[in-house]
């Protein structure tokens, strides 16, 4: 499921806490975004139409909650990025970051640990 960058901002709010009314989503975004409530409602409607969220009537308002799981979205997004930029291969991605000094010592330690775990699983 393709969701835009703006829609993903709204989804992040709903993944953290739900169900929420449109005005609650707008309030949660007030510090980070200069969006009007109408903009948030437009984004919520787009997400509804895509099936990423659901709405439940609560009196005169609707409460929104995610249908799309964050983990599923992350997997789709990361696989798409990896495919578009590196032909679906992880090693060139890591090489790219290492060549541009974008890996901290902590990153390198975590990668080593992950590789050891993967190597143990392969045995």
Coordinates of C-alpha atoms in Angstrom, one line a residue:
X1 CA 0.0 0.0 0.0
X2 CA 1.4 3.3 -1.1
X3 CA 1.0 6.2 1.4
X4 CA 2.5 9.6 0.9
X5 CA 5.0 11.2 3.2
X6 CA 2.3 13.5 4.7
X7 CA 0.0 10.5 5.2
X8 CA 2.8 8.7 7.0
X9 CA 3.0 11.6 9.5
X10 CA -0.6 11.1 10.3
X11 CA -0.2 7.3 10.5
X12 CA 2.7 7.7 13.0
X13 CA 0.3 9.6 15.3
X14 CA -2.3 6.8 15.0
X15 CA 0.3 4.0 15.4
X16 CA 1.3 5.6 18.7
X17 CA -2.2 6.1 20.1
X18 CA -5.7 5.3 18.8
X19 CA -8.5 5.7 18.4
X20 CA -8.3 9.4 17.9
X21 CA -10.7 12.1 16.5
X22 CA -9.5 14.3 13.7
X23 CA -9.0 17.3 16.1
X24 CA -6.9 15.1 18.4
X25 CA -4.7 14.0 15.5
X26 CA -4.3 17.7 14.5
X27 CA -3.4 18.6 18.1
X28 CA -0.8 15.9 18.2
X29 CA 0.8 17.3 15.1
X30 CA 0.5 21.0 16.0
X31 CA 4.1 21.3 17.2
X32 CA 5.7 19.5 14.3
X33 CA 3.4 20.5 11.4
X34 CA 1.7 23.8 10.6
X35 CA -1.4 22.0 9.1
X36 CA -4.9 23.2 9.6
X37 CA -7.5 20.7 10.9
X38 CA -9.0 20.6 7.4
X39 CA -5.6 19.3 6.0
X40 CA -5.5 16.6 8.6
X41 CA -9.1 15.6 7.7
X42 CA -8.1 15.4 4.0
X43 CA -5.2 13.2 4.9
X44 CA -7.4 11.0 7.1
X45 CA -10.0 10.6 4.3
X46 CA -7.2 9.6 1.9
X47 CA -6.0 7.0 4.3
X48 CA -9.6 5.8 4.8
X49 CA -10.0 5.4 1.0
X50 CA -6.8 3.4 0.8
X51 CA -7.9 1.1 3.6
X52 CA -4.9 2.1 5.8
X53 CA -7.2 3.3 8.6
X54 CA -10.8 2.7 9.8
X55 CA -13.3 5.1 11.2
X56 CA -15.9 4.5 13.9
X57 CA -18.7 7.0 14.5
X58 CA -18.7 8.4 18.1
X59 CA -21.6 10.7 18.5
X60 CA -21.1 13.6 16.0
X61 CA -17.4 12.7 15.2
X62 CA -15.4 9.9 13.9
X63 CA -12.6 8.1 15.7
X64 CA -9.7 6.8 13.6
X65 CA -7.5 3.8 14.1
X66 CA -4.9 2.1 11.9
X67 CA -5.6 -1.0 9.9
X68 CA -2.2 -1.0 8.3
X69 CA 0.4 -2.2 10.7
X70 CA 3.5 -0.1 11.0
X71 CA 5.8 -3.2 10.6
X72 CA 4.1 -4.1 7.3
X73 CA 4.4 -0.5 6.0
X74 CA 8.1 -0.4 7.0
X75 CA 8.8 -3.6 5.3
X76 CA 7.1 -2.4 2.0
X77 CA 8.9 0.9 2.2
X78 CA 12.3 -0.5 2.9
X79 CA 12.0 -3.2 0.3
X80 CA 10.9 -0.6 -2.3
X81 CA 13.8 1.7 -1.4
X82 CA 16.3 -1.2 -1.5
X83 CA 15.0 -2.3 -4.9
X84 CA 15.0 1.2 -6.4
X85 CA 18.4 2.2 -5.3
X86 CA 20.4 -0.9 -4.8
X87 CA 18.8 -3.6 -7.0
X88 CA 17.3 -5.3 -4.0
X89 CA 20.7 -6.0 -2.4
X90 CA 21.6 -5.0 1.2
X91 CA 25.4 -5.1 0.9
X92 CA 25.6 -2.2 -1.6
X93 CA 23.4 -0.1 0.8
X94 CA 25.7 -0.8 3.7
X95 CA 28.8 -0.1 1.5
X96 CA 27.3 3.2 0.4
X97 CA 26.8 4.3 4.0
X98 CA 30.3 3.1 5.1
X99 CA 32.0 4.9 2.2
X100 CA 30.3 8.2 3.2
X101 CA 31.2 7.7 6.9
X102 CA 27.5 7.6 7.9
X103 CA 28.0 4.6 10.2
X104 CA 28.7 5.2 13.8
X105 CA 30.7 2.8 16.0
X106 CA 27.4 1.7 17.5
X107 CA 26.0 1.0 14.0
X108 CA 29.0 -1.1 13.1
X109 CA 28.7 -3.1 16.4
X110 CA 25.0 -3.7 15.7
X111 CA 25.7 -4.8 12.1
X112 CA 28.4 -7.2 13.4
X113 CA 26.0 -8.7 15.9
X114 CA 23.3 -9.1 13.2
X115 CA 25.7 -10.7 10.9
X116 CA 26.8 -13.2 13.6
X117 CA 23.2 -14.0 14.3
X118 CA 22.5 -14.5 10.6
X119 CA 25.6 -16.7 10.3
X120 CA 24.5 -18.8 13.3
X121 CA 21.0 -19.2 11.8
X122 CA 22.5 -20.4 8.5
X123 CA 24.4 -23.2 10.1

